[in-house]
Amino acid sequence: MTIAAGFVNRDGVLLYCDTQQEGGAMKLYAPKIGRFEFPAGKIGFAFAGNSAFAVSAIQKCAARLQRITNPQDVIPELEKVHDRQYRKTVYAHPDRSTDWSIPYWLIFSYWHPGKGVFLFATHETTMRSIVDLECIGIGKELAHYIVRPTYATDLSESDVIRVAGYMLNRVKSYVPGCGGPSVLLCMRHDGTSEFVSANTDELQQVD
C-alpha cells in the first residue's frame, strides 16, 4: 500500500514517500514519486495503492498536459483525465468490492508560472486543493497523528524535510506495507525543483 505525503511550506511544496511496493506474494522497492514539465508549468506527483493503475493514470495525465498551454486549464484537465482513468481501472474492475489492492491515490504539486506551487490530492474520482498537508496510503492515519503537532505551512523547506522525515521513519517502523528508502521531491515557488537525499540519522529526532 505504501505511505506518501505532500506538505505546503514557505518555499513551495514538498512531496515525500517510501519506496516499498507489494503485489500478491511479491515485495520490491521502486520510486513512487516523480515530475514532468509541459508548456503550462511543471507537475510533481506521488502515489499510493495499486502501482500499475496509478502509473497508468499519471502517464495519461502527462500526455494530456503536453497539449495544454494555458495554466488555467491545467487543473480541470487533470481532473478530467483522473476521473476517466479511475472509472476505467477501479470502478469497472470486477473484483473492486472484494480486493483491497485495486484502488489508488495520487498527490500532485503544480508549479504555475508566475503564481508558485500548489498542492492537490485525489480521492476516488475526485481531486481537491490542499492548503496544508495530505497523507495517502495505508499509513496515513498514523502519519497525520505524528506530524500535525510539529508542522505548519510557514515552516521553511529544510524544516519540513526534517518534520516529514521523522514522520515517515516512524510510519515505516510501525505500519506493515511501508518501508524502503525515503524519496523527497522539492518544488519551489521560483520554479526550481529537485530530488533531495534524506540523511536518516538527522531525521530520527525533531528539535
Tab-separated table of N, CA and C in Angstrom, residues 24-136:
chain	number	residue	atom	x	y	z
A	24	GLY	N	0.595	-9.194	-4.665
A	24	GLY	CA	0.467	-10.618	-4.429
A	24	GLY	C	1.499	-11.079	-3.417
A	25	ALA	N	2.329	-12.048	-3.803
A	25	ALA	CA	3.363	-12.565	-2.911
A	25	ALA	C	4.703	-11.872	-3.116
A	26	MET	N	4.734	-10.798	-3.915
A	26	MET	CA	5.996	-10.141	-4.261
A	26	MET	C	6.135	-8.802	-3.549
A	27	LYS	N	7.353	-8.512	-3.079
A	27	LYS	CA	7.674	-7.205	-2.495
A	27	LYS	C	8.918	-6.677	-3.187
A	28	LEU	N	8.866	-5.412	-3.599
A	28	LEU	CA	10.027	-4.804	-4.248
A	28	LEU	C	10.110	-3.343	-3.841
A	29	TYR	N	11.228	-2.698	-4.223
A	29	TYR	CA	11.437	-1.292	-3.882
A	29	TYR	C	11.662	-0.499	-5.159
A	30	ALA	N	10.835	0.514	-5.344
A	30	ALA	CA	10.904	1.328	-6.552
A	30	ALA	C	10.310	2.699	-6.249
A	31	PRO	N	10.734	3.733	-6.983
A	31	PRO	CA	10.205	5.081	-6.750
A	31	PRO	C	8.702	5.160	-6.985
A	32	LYS	N	8.014	5.906	-6.140
A	32	LYS	CA	6.580	6.180	-6.310
A	32	LYS	C	6.362	7.690	-6.341
A	33	ILE	N	7.335	8.361	-6.914
A	33	ILE	CA	7.340	9.817	-6.937
A	33	ILE	C	8.070	10.259	-8.203
A	34	GLY	N	7.710	11.409	-8.747
A	34	GLY	CA	8.373	11.880	-9.961
A	34	GLY	C	7.902	13.269	-10.351
A	35	ARG	N	8.313	13.709	-11.527
A	35	ARG	CA	7.955	15.039	-12.010
A	35	ARG	C	8.033	15.052	-13.530
A	36	PHE	N	7.324	15.999	-14.132
A	36	PHE	CA	7.427	16.225	-15.568
A	36	PHE	C	7.074	17.674	-15.875
A	37	GLU	N	7.572	18.159	-17.004
A	37	GLU	CA	7.304	19.526	-17.442
A	37	GLU	C	6.409	19.508	-18.669
A	38	PHE	N	5.710	20.601	-18.880
A	38	PHE	CA	4.838	20.758	-20.033
A	38	PHE	C	4.703	22.252	-20.302
A	39	PRO	N	4.076	22.675	-21.400
A	39	PRO	CA	4.082	24.094	-21.761
A	39	PRO	C	3.514	25.044	-20.706
A	40	ALA	N	2.586	24.581	-19.882
A	40	ALA	CA	1.934	25.472	-18.911
A	40	ALA	C	2.468	25.299	-17.494
A	41	GLY	N	3.624	24.652	-17.324
A	41	GLY	CA	4.179	24.546	-15.990
A	41	GLY	C	4.896	23.243	-15.719
A	42	LYS	N	4.898	22.844	-14.443
A	42	LYS	CA	5.565	21.619	-14.018
A	42	LYS	C	4.669	20.877	-13.026
A	43	ILE	N	4.721	19.551	-13.078
A	43	ILE	CA	3.947	18.720	-12.163
A	43	ILE	C	4.890	17.792	-11.406
A	44	GLY	N	4.697	17.723	-10.086
A	44	GLY	CA	5.313	16.692	-9.275
A	44	GLY	C	4.210	15.746	-8.833
A	45	PHE	N	4.533	14.492	-8.628
A	45	PHE	CA	3.492	13.538	-8.240
A	45	PHE	C	4.049	12.471	-7.314
A	46	ALA	N	3.147	11.917	-6.509
A	46	ALA	CA	3.432	10.743	-5.685
A	46	ALA	C	2.148	9.928	-5.639
A	47	PHE	N	2.302	8.628	-5.442
A	47	PHE	CA	1.098	7.803	-5.428
A	47	PHE	C	1.176	6.723	-4.368
A	48	ALA	N	0.001	6.194	-4.029
A	48	ALA	CA	-0.117	5.070	-3.103
A	48	ALA	C	-1.207	4.157	-3.638
A	49	GLY	N	-1.130	2.890	-3.258
A	49	GLY	CA	-2.123	1.939	-3.722
A	49	GLY	C	-1.624	1.148	-4.916
A	50	ASN	N	-2.534	0.810	-5.822
A	50	ASN	CA	-2.207	-0.028	-6.971
A	50	ASN	C	-1.237	0.687	-7.904
A	51	SER	N	0.003	0.212	-7.946
A	51	SER	CA	1.056	0.892	-8.699
A	51	SER	C	0.762	0.926	-10.193
A	52	ALA	N	0.308	-0.185	-10.753
A	52	ALA	CA	0.066	-0.247	-12.194
A	52	ALA	C	-1.013	0.745	-12.614
A	53	PHE	N	-2.101	0.797	-11.870
A	53	PHE	CA	-3.189	1.710	-12.210
A	53	PHE	C	-2.777	3.166	-11.994
A	54	ALA	N	-2.030	3.424	-10.899
A	54	ALA	CA	-1.593	4.789	-10.603
A	54	ALA	C	-0.643	5.306	-11.667
A	55	VAL	N	0.335	4.494	-12.050
A	55	VAL	CA	1.304	4.912	-13.068
A	55	VAL	C	0.614	5.137	-14.404
A	56	SER	N	-0.339	4.278	-14.743
A	56	SER	CA	-1.089	4.459	-15.986
A	56	SER	C	-1.819	5.796	-15.984
A	57	ALA	N	-2.452	6.137	-14.864
A	57	ALA	CA	-3.172	7.410	-14.772
A	57	ALA	C	-2.213	8.593	-14.900
A	58	ILE	N	-1.058	8.511	-14.260
A	58	ILE	CA	-0.074	9.591	-14.338
A	58	ILE	C	0.446	9.753	-15.756
A	59	GLN	N	0.690	8.643	-16.436
A	59	GLN	CA	1.145	8.713	-17.827
A	59	GLN	C	0.095	9.376	-18.720
A	60	LYS	N	-1.170	9.050	-18.484
A	60	LYS	CA	-2.237	9.668	-19.267
A	60	LYS	C	-2.311	11.171	-18.980
A	61	CYS	N	-2.144	11.549	-17.720
A	61	CYS	CA	-2.153	12.967	-17.343
A	61	CYS	C	-0.991	13.706	-18.008
A	62	ALA	N	0.201	13.114	-17.977
A	62	ALA	CA	1.373	13.751	-18.572
A	62	ALA	C	1.198	13.946	-20.066
A	63	ALA	N	0.650	12.947	-20.742
A	63	ALA	CA	0.439	13.050	-22.186
A	63	ALA	C	-0.565	14.144	-22.522
A	64	ARG	N	-1.631	14.211	-21.733
A	64	ARG	CA	-2.658	15.233	-21.997
A	64	ARG	C	-2.129	16.643	-21.749
A	65	LEU	N	-1.364	16.828	-20.693
A	65	LEU	CA	-0.883	18.164	-20.354
A	65	LEU	C	0.154	18.690	-21.342
A	66	GLN	N	0.781	17.827	-22.115
A	66	GLN	CA	1.714	18.301	-23.134
A	66	GLN	C	1.016	19.164	-24.177
A	67	ARG	N	-0.294	19.066	-24.272
A	67	ARG	CA	-1.062	19.851	-25.239
A	67	ARG	C	-1.696	21.096	-24.621
A	68	ILE	N	-1.450	21.312	-23.322
A	68	ILE	CA	-2.064	22.441	-22.618
A	68	ILE	C	-1.070	23.595	-22.519
A	69	THR	N	-1.475	24.760	-22.973
A	69	THR	CA	-0.607	25.948	-22.924
A	69	THR	C	-1.111	27.014	-21.961
A	70	ASN	N	-2.375	26.947	-21.575
A	70	ASN	CA	-2.957	27.923	-20.655
A	70	ASN	C	-2.959	27.365	-19.240
A	71	PRO	N	-2.238	27.998	-18.290
A	71	PRO	CA	-2.197	27.485	-16.917
A	71	PRO	C	-3.575	27.310	-16.281
A	72	GLN	N	-4.547	28.105	-16.699
A	72	GLN	CA	-5.882	27.994	-16.122
A	72	GLN	C	-6.564	26.671	-16.469
A	73	ASP	N	-6.080	26.008	-17.503
A	73	ASP	CA	-6.698	24.756	-17.941
A	73	ASP	C	-6.063	23.522	-17.314
A	74	VAL	N	-4.960	23.696	-16.588
A	74	VAL	CA	-4.199	22.547	-16.104
A	74	VAL	C	-5.000	21.689	-15.125
A	75	ILE	N	-5.513	22.278	-14.062
A	75	ILE	CA	-6.222	21.503	-13.049
A	75	ILE	C	-7.509	20.898	-13.591
A	76	PRO	N	-8.331	21.640	-14.344
A	76	PRO	CA	-9.512	20.993	-14.940
A	76	PRO	C	-9.164	19.794	-15.818
A	77	GLU	N	-8.073	19.878	-16.575
A	77	GLU	CA	-7.678	18.748	-17.421
A	77	GLU	C	-7.193	17.572	-16.577
A	78	LEU	N	-6.443	17.858	-15.520
A	78	LEU	CA	-6.020	16.789	-14.616
A	78	LEU	C	-7.233	16.081	-14.025
A	79	GLU	N	-8.220	16.855	-13.609
A	79	GLU	CA	-9.426	16.269	-13.035
A	79	GLU	C	-10.139	15.367	-14.033
A	80	LYS	N	-10.245	15.822	-15.273
A	80	LYS	CA	-10.933	15.040	-16.303
A	80	LYS	C	-10.225	13.720	-16.561
A	81	VAL	N	-8.905	13.780	-16.723
A	81	VAL	CA	-8.152	12.559	-17.033
A	81	VAL	C	-8.199	11.594	-15.855
A	82	HIS	N	-8.014	12.128	-14.641
A	82	HIS	CA	-8.050	11.264	-13.462
A	82	HIS	C	-9.419	10.610	-13.303
A	83	ASP	N	-10.472	11.379	-13.456
A	83	ASP	CA	-11.829	10.842	-13.333
A	83	ASP	C	-12.051	9.697	-14.326
A	84	ARG	N	-11.656	9.927	-15.561
A	84	ARG	CA	-11.852	8.910	-16.604
A	84	ARG	C	-11.040	7.648	-16.299
A	85	GLN	N	-9.785	7.808	-15.901
A	85	GLN	CA	-8.929	6.655	-15.649
A	85	GLN	C	-9.382	5.867	-14.423
A	86	TYR	N	-9.808	6.565	-13.372
A	86	TYR	CA	-10.229	5.866	-12.162
A	86	TYR	C	-11.484	5.047	-12.419
A	87	ARG	N	-12.399	5.622	-13.169
A	87	ARG	CA	-13.615	4.873	-13.514
A	87	ARG	C	-13.279	3.654	-14.368
A	88	LYS	N	-12.335	3.799	-15.270
A	88	LYS	CA	-11.956	2.722	-16.184
A	88	LYS	C	-11.231	1.581	-15.478
A	89	THR	N	-10.289	1.924	-14.576
A	89	THR	CA	-9.450	0.892	-13.981
A	89	THR	C	-9.957	0.380	-12.638
A	90	VAL	N	-10.587	1.232	-11.841
A	90	VAL	CA	-11.025	0.831	-10.496
A	90	VAL	C	-12.517	0.541	-10.443
A	91	TYR	N	-13.342	1.531	-10.810
A	91	TYR	CA	-14.786	1.329	-10.727
A	91	TYR	C	-15.265	0.180	-11.609
A	92	ALA	N	-14.628	-0.006	-12.751
A	92	ALA	CA	-15.068	-1.051	-13.676
A	92	ALA	C	-14.442	-2.413	-13.381
A	93	HIS	N	-13.565	-2.484	-12.400
A	93	HIS	CA	-12.891	-3.755	-12.107
A	93	HIS	C	-13.877	-4.728	-11.445
A	94	PRO	N	-13.979	-5.950	-11.922
A	94	PRO	CA	-14.961	-6.892	-11.376
A	94	PRO	C	-14.721	-7.284	-9.924
A	95	ASP	N	-13.480	-7.134	-9.428
A	95	ASP	CA	-13.170	-7.529	-8.051
A	95	ASP	C	-13.052	-6.346	-7.102
A	96	ARG	N	-13.505	-5.194	-7.540
A	96	ARG	CA	-13.323	-3.972	-6.748
A	96	ARG	C	-13.891	-4.096	-5.322
A	97	SER	N	-15.022	-4.747	-5.158
A	97	SER	CA	-15.675	-4.806	-3.852
A	97	SER	C	-15.007	-5.783	-2.890
A	98	THR	N	-14.153	-6.659	-3.390
A	98	THR	CA	-13.540	-7.676	-2.533
A	98	THR	C	-12.017	-7.620	-2.489
A	99	ASP	N	-11.393	-6.905	-3.408
A	99	ASP	CA	-9.937	-6.854	-3.477
A	99	ASP	C	-9.442	-5.480	-3.030
A	100	TRP	N	-8.811	-5.421	-1.869
A	100	TRP	CA	-8.364	-4.142	-1.307
A	100	TRP	C	-7.205	-3.517	-2.081
A	101	SER	N	-6.538	-4.299	-2.952
A	101	SER	CA	-5.343	-3.803	-3.650
A	101	SER	C	-5.671	-3.054	-4.944
A	102	ILE	N	-6.919	-2.900	-5.292
A	102	ILE	CA	-7.275	-2.288	-6.573
A	102	ILE	C	-7.245	-0.753	-6.551
A	103	PRO	N	-7.726	-0.067	-5.522
A	103	PRO	CA	-7.741	1.408	-5.545
A	103	PRO	C	-6.348	2.025	-5.511
A	104	TYR	N	-6.273	3.300	-5.839
A	104	TYR	CA	-5.029	4.064	-5.727
A	104	TYR	C	-5.358	5.513	-5.404
A	105	TRP	N	-4.344	6.227	-4.937
A	105	TRP	CA	-4.471	7.644	-4.584
A	105	TRP	C	-3.288	8.399	-5.166
A	106	LEU	N	-3.515	9.650	-5.541
A	106	LEU	CA	-2.475	10.478	-6.146
A	106	LEU	C	-2.336	11.795	-5.394
A	107	ILE	N	-1.115	12.298	-5.349
A	107	ILE	CA	-0.841	13.663	-4.886
A	107	ILE	C	-0.118	14.386	-6.015
A	108	PHE	N	-0.573	15.586	-6.336
A	108	PHE	CA	0.064	16.406	-7.365
A	108	PHE	C	0.534	17.723	-6.765
A	109	SER	N	1.728	18.151	-7.141
A	109	SER	CA	2.155	19.530	-6.874
A	109	SER	C	2.304	20.207	-8.235
A	110	TYR	N	1.634	21.341	-8.397
A	110	TYR	CA	1.639	22.032	-9.683
A	110	TYR	C	2.320	23.378	-9.550
A	111	TRP	N	3.392	23.572	-10.335
A	111	TRP	CA	4.031	24.885	-10.402
A	111	TRP	C	3.388	25.682	-11.520
A	112	HIS	N	2.709	26.750	-11.113
A	112	HIS	CA	2.022	27.668	-12.019
A	112	HIS	C	2.969	28.827	-12.318
A	113	PRO	N	3.366	29.044	-13.560
A	113	PRO	CA	4.279	30.150	-13.881
A	113	PRO	C	3.732	31.481	-13.371
A	114	GLY	N	4.500	32.140	-12.545
A	114	GLY	CA	4.091	33.443	-12.028
A	114	GLY	C	3.303	33.388	-10.737
A	115	LYS	N	2.797	32.218	-10.334
A	115	LYS	CA	1.992	32.121	-9.118
A	115	LYS	C	2.555	31.162	-8.086
A	116	GLY	N	3.515	30.344	-8.446
A	116	GLY	CA	4.113	29.433	-7.483
A	116	GLY	C	3.533	28.039	-7.520
A	117	VAL	N	3.751	27.285	-6.421
A	117	VAL	CA	3.391	25.873	-6.359
A	117	VAL	C	2.126	25.663	-5.543
A	118	PHE	N	1.271	24.755	-6.016
A	118	PHE	CA	0.026	24.422	-5.339
A	118	PHE	C	-0.074	22.904	-5.191
A	119	LEU	N	-0.766	22.462	-4.137
A	119	LEU	CA	-0.857	21.043	-3.810
A	119	LEU	C	-2.284	20.534	-4.008
A	120	PHE	N	-2.395	19.341	-4.604
A	120	PHE	CA	-3.694	18.717	-4.856
A	120	PHE	C	-3.610	17.235	-4.515
A	121	ALA	N	-4.761	16.653	-4.157
A	121	ALA	CA	-4.813	15.227	-3.849
A	121	ALA	C	-6.112	14.642	-4.373
A	122	THR	N	-6.075	13.358	-4.707
A	122	THR	CA	-7.263	12.688	-5.214
A	122	THR	C	-7.867	11.771	-4.154
A	123	HIS	N	-9.165	11.537	-4.297
A	123	HIS	CA	-9.860	10.503	-3.537
A	123	HIS	C	-10.916	9.931	-4.457
A	124	GLU	N	-10.742	8.676	-4.812
A	124	GLU	CA	-11.570	8.044	-5.825
A	124	GLU	C	-11.570	8.913	-7.085
A	125	THR	N	-12.717	9.351	-7.590
A	125	THR	CA	-12.726	10.106	-8.846
A	125	THR	C	-12.540	11.608	-8.644
A	126	THR	N	-12.432	12.060	-7.404
A	126	THR	CA	-12.370	13.492	-7.133
A	126	THR	C	-10.936	13.972	-6.954
A	127	MET	N	-10.728	15.272	-7.139
A	127	MET	CA	-9.442	15.900	-6.866
A	127	MET	C	-9.709	17.226	-6.174
A	128	ARG	N	-8.955	17.505	-5.132
A	128	ARG	CA	-9.205	18.707	-4.355
A	128	ARG	C	-7.899	19.438	-4.053
A	129	SER	N	-8.032	20.747	-3.785
A	129	SER	CA	-6.884	21.561	-3.412
A	129	SER	C	-6.547	21.341	-1.943
A	130	ILE	N	-5.259	21.271	-1.623
A	130	ILE	CA	-4.791	21.078	-0.252
A	130	ILE	C	-4.043	22.333	0.184
A	131	VAL	N	-4.449	22.918	1.302
A	131	VAL	CA	-3.829	24.169	1.748
A	131	VAL	C	-2.697	23.941	2.747
A	132	ASP	N	-2.585	22.740	3.295
A	132	ASP	CA	-1.511	22.488	4.263
A	132	ASP	C	-0.789	21.176	3.965
A	133	LEU	N	-1.349	20.049	4.378
A	133	LEU	CA	-0.696	18.772	4.121
A	133	LEU	C	-1.718	17.704	3.830
A	134	GLU	N	-1.260	16.659	3.142
A	134	GLU	CA	-2.101	15.499	2.879
A	134	GLU	C	-1.232	14.250	2.919
A	135	CYS	N	-1.729	13.191	3.558
A	135	CYS	CA	-1.069	11.902	3.599
A	135	CYS	C	-1.975	10.867	2.952
A	136	ILE	N	-1.394	9.972	2.166
A	136	ILE	CA	-2.169	8.934	1.498
A	136	ILE	C	-1.504	7.582	1.719
